[in-house]
Amino acid sequence: MPLIRPTALRLSKMFTQRRPERLWVHSCVALLTILCLLAATQSINRTIIERQMVAATEIRASQSQIMHAHEIILIADKLAISDHSDVSHLNEAIAQLENSYDISMTDQRWLRSFDAANSISIMVQRFTDTAKRLDQATPEQRRNLAKQLNELYVEQGLQTHLTAATALMEQQARNDTERLSSLQRAILIISAIALLAEAGFVFLPTHLAVQSTIQQLQRQTATLRDSRSELQQVNSKLEQIAHQDPLTGLPNRAHLAAYLEKMSKRKRTKELSILFIGLDNFKSVNNSAGHDCGDGLLIAVGQALQSCIDEDHMVARVGGDEFVVVTDEPAKELIGRIHASVTDPFDVKGRRIAINVSIGYLEFNSKDADPMGVIANAAVALHAAKSLGENSTQLFTQSLRVDANNLQLLQTEIDDAIKRGEIEPWFQPQIRLCDGRLHGVEVLARWRHPTRGLLTPDRFIPAAERAGLIIDMDHTIWRSAMAYAVLWQKEDLWRPCISLNAAPDTISDPYLIERFLLELQRSGLGVDQVNIEVLETTLINGADDMAAINIDSLSECGIGIELDDFGTGYASLSKLTQLPLNGIKLDRSLVAPLPDAAADSVIRAILALASELGLSVVAEGVEEDVQAQHLNDRGCAIAQGYGYAKPMPAAEFRAWLEKHAKTTLHIPPPDTQIIQHT
């Protein structure tokens, strides 16, 4: 039983051979088997023929012995009754008898056995010897010799023995023929069995393997045919994807570049206008309404832009919330229609969403060899437009490209600058208007660039934001500023109160609380000695996300929160009531016109609102004593500006503290300020 299953398995594998690469082995075995069987058959046939020829020769020789013996007797009888002396015929007959006898006795063991039993050889020898004596015998002797020959041949049984030998030879030849024929039949049967075996073990598996291979090839052909059709469909889809935005169905950046390349080679009577359009504060839509509404808004804006141009012009989506319009219409006319098309809120998934757009634009002509460069220049113009505020437009100029290249270069350098301490805190005093004493300082950032000199924040803050390093830069400035403040406190120069500026990304950092509180604890300052200033844009973009959570957490820890540059952004009054603010800072654009009546009205309204909400107010950009006096009369508590002191590095500010920290400060007359600043 243990051997049956493996044997059956091997037999099954032999009959179900599906490996065409092994067929040559089976074919070679079958060929060798057939060749061996053919060789064996040929050998047997040749043996049969040879045996039959030998047997026929021996039988003829045996029969000729009888004939020659008769001939010798007849010649002897003639010699006995006549005086004829010619014995040549007798000698010839004797020689033929001896030769026939020798032939019949060749390799015939059975005949030798027969001869041994019957003394046929002796009798033949006596017969031939007696016949040879006739040649020299007298007539009387010849009669006696003839008589002896007759007695030997007839009476003593030579004739009988020769006849029996011939019959025995014939019988043995028949036996050999039958035996070889049986062997031949056996070989034929073996050949038939071998052919059947080869048919079962070689030709049938070969046929099955070939048939299986053909079927497999047919299936592969069908599969390849289907795959080709699918591949064509996929290629068509890929081509569509490669040139079409999947969300809006508009052409994408690659299609736009190809279109501009084609248009640059055409002769035109009108220059093309390239408008790079970006949605303002689109991130807040995703954060507040969800990404589905954001996607719906992008689709709606794309349709609105298409409605502003002719069919032979193009609207492409080239980024998350960025579109490009290509037209031969004057840019300013199209810009007006685009702003008008997005004035009303869009209905998206049951919600009304208002959006503004900023636009950078340029004129495209055939001299602009690189379409991607044209798109990049329009993008530079868009970034410049966004820096001007929402709903702005900006024409591309080469100076913008220079600024963009400088910004990119600063972006690559700012990481090393932070690590080397090239970006350092500067300090600008904040003065109480009621008594002219030092209230606190605002911490500002300056970059001592090794080749460009001293850089102000407006030149490197965008680079830090693009490089993703604004958070690290803010914390580096904060740590350094707190270290200086603690040092001045230990030197008893002043009990500091510092205001730290936080970028939108910093105030939205999920790790802000842990990181800032650890730095504050290590510095040794109290929570009442530190304020954090946030921008209005931070409140607009992040009141519902991490920024609002961090502001609440900082306030709960006792950290004062001030709203910076109030009056320049778009923070609603509700934001002032929803968030735990401690104060606001009036932007210099509101302070500069004082004591203008219109500006005074705005200032009084803001101060009244701040008073109702319990918020302190710091006025920025105070440069004249009349401004300070006017703000003090209206109830503004704190002021800062070049009228009191400009921002100073740490060493210079320490010297300033030694001189003014415990004195009353007043803004000097304009002539004195000019002398001081020079």
XYZ file of C-alpha atoms in Angstrom, residues 217-233:
17
model
C -1.658 30.216 -26.063
C -5.226 30.716 -27.233
C -6.204 31.889 -23.760
C -3.173 34.148 -23.624
C -4.043 35.506 -27.037
C -7.566 36.237 -25.862
C -6.202 37.753 -22.661
C -3.723 39.860 -24.597
C -6.481 40.955 -26.916
C -8.611 41.951 -23.929
C -5.572 43.531 -22.261
C -4.861 45.505 -25.386
C -8.389 46.843 -25.353
C -8.130 47.612 -21.640
C -4.703 49.165 -22.181
C -6.113 51.395 -24.882
C -8.874 52.458 -22.510
